[in-house]
């Protein structure tokens, strides 16, 4: 992680503390006790839109100010399990038409145990072919993670 990313984490934390302190000020609340996380791999959930270019696809996010999309191959704020799953999942989805077709969003949720719930969101009705492909995908991912559920 770069120094800039670490500074960004600290700035985000400082802003949250400031905002919460302001919200609680009318109630004469005691000073907050703040326990920072590590500056990387502290988020246990992440969601990404999926961008298709021909037979390729990848995670994207949108710049909050410009609304421009940008490719996301790794996401340092997310836990290691999510980062690893991002790569493995797309590797399996890319060549599989049943999984790839009209996939528009992927949500990841992880537990401290390493278990994952991965939500694949589509702009189409899912069929038996998709279900079979999803079962195979789950088995492949479970070779790398404690437990995986795909919804």
PDB file of C-alpha atoms in Angstrom:
ATOM      1  CA  UNK A   1       0.000   0.000   0.000  1.00  0.00           C
ATOM      2  CA  UNK A   2       1.301   3.418  -0.858  1.00  0.00           C
ATOM      3  CA  UNK A   3       1.734   6.227   1.630  1.00  0.00           C
ATOM      4  CA  UNK A   4      -1.044   8.088  -0.192  1.00  0.00           C
ATOM      5  CA  UNK A   5      -3.489   5.204   0.377  1.00  0.00           C
ATOM      6  CA  UNK A   6      -2.518   5.062   4.063  1.00  0.00           C
ATOM      7  CA  UNK A   7      -3.100   8.813   4.349  1.00  0.00           C
ATOM      8  CA  UNK A   8      -6.464   8.383   2.630  1.00  0.00           C
ATOM      9  CA  UNK A   9      -7.437   5.756   5.224  1.00  0.00           C
ATOM     10  CA  UNK A  10      -6.467   8.085   8.058  1.00  0.00           C
ATOM     11  CA  UNK A  11      -8.325  10.989   6.449  1.00  0.00           C
ATOM     12  CA  UNK A  12     -11.463   8.844   6.076  1.00  0.00           C
ATOM     13  CA  UNK A  13     -11.237   7.749   9.699  1.00  0.00           C
ATOM     14  CA  UNK A  14     -10.713  11.325  10.902  1.00  0.00           C
ATOM     15  CA  UNK A  15     -13.716  12.496   8.871  1.00  0.00           C
ATOM     16  CA  UNK A  16     -15.913   9.729  10.342  1.00  0.00           C
ATOM     17  CA  UNK A  17     -14.881  10.658  13.883  1.00  0.00           C
ATOM     18  CA  UNK A  18     -15.588  14.326  13.174  1.00  0.00           C
ATOM     19  CA  UNK A  19     -19.003  13.553  11.666  1.00  0.00           C
ATOM     20  CA  UNK A  20     -20.045  11.234  14.512  1.00  0.00           C
ATOM     21  CA  UNK A  21     -18.820  13.679  17.156  1.00  0.00           C
ATOM     22  CA  UNK A  22     -20.936  16.410  15.543  1.00  0.00           C
ATOM     23  CA  UNK A  23     -23.992  14.131  15.418  1.00  0.00           C
ATOM     24  CA  UNK A  24     -23.639  13.253  19.107  1.00  0.00           C
ATOM     25  CA  UNK A  25     -22.833  16.775  20.339  1.00  0.00           C
ATOM     26  CA  UNK A  26     -26.465  17.724  21.190  1.00  0.00           C
ATOM     27  CA  UNK A  27     -26.595  14.783  23.605  1.00  0.00           C
ATOM     28  CA  UNK A  28     -23.572  15.666  25.763  1.00  0.00           C
ATOM     29  CA  UNK A  29     -21.992  12.320  24.826  1.00  0.00           C
ATOM     30  CA  UNK A  30     -18.558  11.389  26.199  1.00  0.00           C
ATOM     31  CA  UNK A  31     -15.521  11.643  23.941  1.00  0.00           C
ATOM     32  CA  UNK A  32     -15.324   8.850  21.404  1.00  0.00           C
ATOM     33  CA  UNK A  33     -12.859   6.006  21.793  1.00  0.00           C
ATOM     34  CA  UNK A  34     -11.495   5.223  18.343  1.00  0.00           C
ATOM     35  CA  UNK A  35      -9.766   1.966  17.455  1.00  0.00           C
ATOM     36  CA  UNK A  36      -8.346   2.172  13.941  1.00  0.00           C
ATOM     37  CA  UNK A  37      -8.175  -0.873  11.698  1.00  0.00           C
ATOM     38  CA  UNK A  38      -5.174  -1.766   9.623  1.00  0.00           C
ATOM     39  CA  UNK A  39      -4.947   0.619   6.654  1.00  0.00           C
ATOM     40  CA  UNK A  40      -5.523  -2.288   4.229  1.00  0.00           C
ATOM     41  CA  UNK A  41      -7.846  -5.292   4.184  1.00  0.00           C
ATOM     42  CA  UNK A  42     -10.228  -3.842   6.768  1.00  0.00           C
ATOM     43  CA  UNK A  43     -13.495  -4.073   4.797  1.00  0.00           C
ATOM     44  CA  UNK A  44     -15.460  -7.298   4.884  1.00  0.00           C
ATOM     45  CA  UNK A  45     -17.790  -6.387   2.043  1.00  0.00           C
ATOM     46  CA  UNK A  46     -17.450  -4.823  -1.372  1.00  0.00           C
ATOM     47  CA  UNK A  47     -19.640  -4.391  -4.411  1.00  0.00           C
ATOM     48  CA  UNK A  48     -18.639  -3.748  -7.984  1.00  0.00           C
ATOM     49  CA  UNK A  49     -20.371  -3.184 -11.264  1.00  0.00           C
ATOM     50  CA  UNK A  50     -19.252  -5.473 -14.075  1.00  0.00           C
ATOM     51  CA  UNK A  51     -18.105  -4.020 -17.388  1.00  0.00           C
ATOM     52  CA  UNK A  52     -18.144  -6.130 -20.542  1.00  0.00           C
ATOM     53  CA  UNK A  53     -15.801  -5.538 -23.483  1.00  0.00           C
ATOM     54  CA  UNK A  54     -16.284  -8.248 -26.080  1.00  0.00           C
ATOM     55  CA  UNK A  55     -15.540 -11.570 -24.385  1.00  0.00           C
ATOM     56  CA  UNK A  56     -13.736  -9.845 -21.521  1.00  0.00           C
ATOM     57  CA  UNK A  57     -15.263  -8.482 -18.348  1.00  0.00           C
ATOM     58  CA  UNK A  58     -13.911  -6.820 -15.243  1.00  0.00           C
ATOM     59  CA  UNK A  59     -14.925  -5.099 -12.021  1.00  0.00           C
ATOM     60  CA  UNK A  60     -15.487  -1.367 -12.189  1.00  0.00           C
ATOM     61  CA  UNK A  61     -16.356   1.441  -9.824  1.00  0.00           C
ATOM     62  CA  UNK A  62     -17.439   4.989 -10.521  1.00  0.00           C
ATOM     63  CA  UNK A  63     -15.600   8.120  -9.461  1.00  0.00           C
ATOM     64  CA  UNK A  64     -18.008   9.845  -7.070  1.00  0.00           C
ATOM     65  CA  UNK A  65     -17.175  13.302  -8.406  1.00  0.00           C
ATOM     66  CA  UNK A  66     -16.894  12.763 -12.164  1.00  0.00           C
ATOM     67  CA  UNK A  67     -19.104   9.654 -12.450  1.00  0.00           C
ATOM     68  CA  UNK A  68     -16.438   8.190 -14.762  1.00  0.00           C
ATOM     69  CA  UNK A  69     -15.966   4.430 -14.551  1.00  0.00           C
ATOM     70  CA  UNK A  70     -12.599   2.941 -13.675  1.00  0.00           C
ATOM     71  CA  UNK A  71     -11.367  -0.627 -13.726  1.00  0.00           C
ATOM     72  CA  UNK A  72     -10.726  -2.354 -10.396  1.00  0.00           C
ATOM     73  CA  UNK A  73      -8.442  -5.409 -10.500  1.00  0.00           C
ATOM     74  CA  UNK A  74      -7.723  -5.315  -6.778  1.00  0.00           C
ATOM     75  CA  UNK A  75      -9.300  -3.430  -3.901  1.00  0.00           C
ATOM     76  CA  UNK A  76      -6.856  -2.928  -0.981  1.00  0.00           C
ATOM     77  CA  UNK A  77      -9.532  -1.798   1.510  1.00  0.00           C
ATOM     78  CA  UNK A  78     -11.271  -5.189   1.171  1.00  0.00           C
ATOM     79  CA  UNK A  79     -10.032  -8.221   3.084  1.00  0.00           C
ATOM     80  CA  UNK A  80      -7.593 -10.601   1.453  1.00  0.00           C
ATOM     81  CA  UNK A  81     -10.315 -13.221   0.847  1.00  0.00           C
ATOM     82  CA  UNK A  82     -12.353 -10.743  -1.201  1.00  0.00           C
ATOM     83  CA  UNK A  83      -9.307  -9.626  -3.191  1.00  0.00           C
ATOM     84  CA  UNK A  84      -8.398 -13.231  -3.944  1.00  0.00           C
ATOM     85  CA  UNK A  85     -12.000 -14.069  -4.853  1.00  0.00           C
ATOM     86  CA  UNK A  86     -12.211 -11.111  -7.241  1.00  0.00           C
ATOM     87  CA  UNK A  87      -9.417 -12.557  -9.374  1.00  0.00           C
ATOM     88  CA  UNK A  88     -10.482 -16.203  -9.196  1.00  0.00           C
ATOM     89  CA  UNK A  89     -14.140 -15.494  -9.837  1.00  0.00           C
ATOM     90  CA  UNK A  90     -13.563 -13.500 -13.018  1.00  0.00           C
ATOM     91  CA  UNK A  91     -11.091 -16.103 -14.263  1.00  0.00           C
ATOM     92  CA  UNK A  92     -13.895 -18.689 -14.077  1.00  0.00           C
ATOM     93  CA  UNK A  93     -16.728 -16.446 -15.288  1.00  0.00           C
ATOM     94  CA  UNK A  94     -14.987 -15.010 -18.387  1.00  0.00           C
ATOM     95  CA  UNK A  95     -15.021 -18.190 -20.518  1.00  0.00           C
ATOM     96  CA  UNK A  96     -18.428 -19.368 -19.263  1.00  0.00           C
ATOM     97  CA  UNK A  97     -21.298 -17.883 -21.277  1.00  0.00           C
ATOM     98  CA  UNK A  98     -23.928 -19.084 -18.776  1.00  0.00           C
ATOM     99  CA  UNK A  99     -22.238 -17.161 -15.951  1.00  0.00           C
ATOM    100  CA  UNK A 100     -21.028 -14.171 -17.984  1.00  0.00           C
ATOM    101  CA  UNK A 101     -24.129 -13.267 -20.009  1.00  0.00           C
ATOM    102  CA  UNK A 102     -25.780 -10.072 -18.707  1.00  0.00           C
ATOM    103  CA  UNK A 103     -23.904 -10.176 -15.377  1.00  0.00           C
ATOM    104  CA  UNK A 104     -23.947  -6.562 -14.218  1.00  0.00           C
ATOM    105  CA  UNK A 105     -22.868  -6.554 -10.559  1.00  0.00           C
ATOM    106  CA  UNK A 106     -20.925  -8.679  -8.091  1.00  0.00           C
ATOM    107  CA  UNK A 107     -21.218  -8.239  -4.325  1.00  0.00           C
ATOM    108  CA  UNK A 108     -18.746  -9.865  -1.949  1.00  0.00           C
ATOM    109  CA  UNK A 109     -19.307 -10.478   1.751  1.00  0.00           C
ATOM    110  CA  UNK A 110     -16.679 -12.151   3.915  1.00  0.00           C
ATOM    111  CA  UNK A 111     -16.426 -13.314   7.509  1.00  0.00           C
ATOM    112  CA  UNK A 112     -13.341 -13.390   9.717  1.00  0.00           C
ATOM    113  CA  UNK A 113     -13.428 -17.179   9.302  1.00  0.00           C
ATOM    114  CA  UNK A 114     -12.707 -16.717   5.587  1.00  0.00           C
ATOM    115  CA  UNK A 115     -16.188 -17.748   4.484  1.00  0.00           C
ATOM    116  CA  UNK A 116     -17.586 -15.850   1.503  1.00  0.00           C
ATOM    117  CA  UNK A 117     -20.998 -15.005   0.134  1.00  0.00           C
ATOM    118  CA  UNK A 118     -20.823 -13.861  -3.470  1.00  0.00           C
ATOM    119  CA  UNK A 119     -23.904 -12.349  -5.086  1.00  0.00           C
ATOM    120  CA  UNK A 120     -24.008 -12.389  -8.872  1.00  0.00           C
ATOM    121  CA  UNK A 121     -26.629  -9.956 -10.184  1.00  0.00           C
ATOM    122  CA  UNK A 122     -28.031 -10.326 -13.677  1.00  0.00           C
ATOM    123  CA  UNK A 123     -30.286  -8.481 -16.096  1.00  0.00           C
ATOM    124  CA  UNK A 124     -31.916 -11.741 -17.189  1.00  0.00           C
ATOM    125  CA  UNK A 125     -33.864 -14.742 -15.946  1.00  0.00           C
ATOM    126  CA  UNK A 126     -31.563 -17.489 -14.671  1.00  0.00           C
ATOM    127  CA  UNK A 127     -32.052 -21.038 -15.917  1.00  0.00           C
ATOM    128  CA  UNK A 128     -30.856 -24.588 -15.208  1.00  0.00           C
ATOM    129  CA  UNK A 129     -27.733 -24.075 -17.300  1.00  0.00           C
ATOM    130  CA  UNK A 130     -26.789 -21.133 -15.074  1.00  0.00           C
ATOM    131  CA  UNK A 131     -27.528 -23.154 -11.945  1.00  0.00           C
ATOM    132  CA  UNK A 132     -25.250 -25.990 -13.093  1.00  0.00           C
ATOM    133  CA  UNK A 133     -22.485 -23.507 -13.931  1.00  0.00           C
ATOM    134  CA  UNK A 134     -22.904 -21.794 -10.548  1.00  0.00           C
ATOM    135  CA  UNK A 135     -22.575 -25.132  -8.726  1.00  0.00           C
ATOM    136  CA  UNK A 136     -19.340 -25.840 -10.622  1.00  0.00           C
ATOM    137  CA  UNK A 137     -18.091 -22.326  -9.862  1.00  0.00           C
ATOM    138  CA  UNK A 138     -18.835 -22.806  -6.159  1.00  0.00           C
ATOM    139  CA  UNK A 139     -16.852 -26.067  -6.108  1.00  0.00           C
ATOM    140  CA  UNK A 140     -13.864 -24.431  -7.820  1.00  0.00           C
ATOM    141  CA  UNK A 141     -13.888 -21.495  -5.407  1.00  0.00           C
ATOM    142  CA  UNK A 142     -14.201 -23.792  -2.381  1.00  0.00           C
ATOM    143  CA  UNK A 143     -10.852 -25.302  -3.345  1.00  0.00           C
ATOM    144  CA  UNK A 144      -9.376 -21.924  -2.329  1.00  0.00           C
ATOM    145  CA  UNK A 145     -11.636 -20.707   0.486  1.00  0.00           C
ATOM    146  CA  UNK A 146     -13.105 -22.142   3.698  1.00  0.00           C
ATOM    147  CA  UNK A 147     -16.677 -21.951   2.430  1.00  0.00           C
ATOM    148  CA  UNK A 148     -18.349 -20.131  -0.446  1.00  0.00           C
ATOM    149  CA  UNK A 149     -22.005 -19.473  -1.147  1.00  0.00           C
ATOM    150  CA  UNK A 150     -23.146 -18.033  -4.453  1.00  0.00           C
ATOM    151  CA  UNK A 151     -26.486 -16.298  -4.618  1.00  0.00           C
TER     152      UNK A 151
END
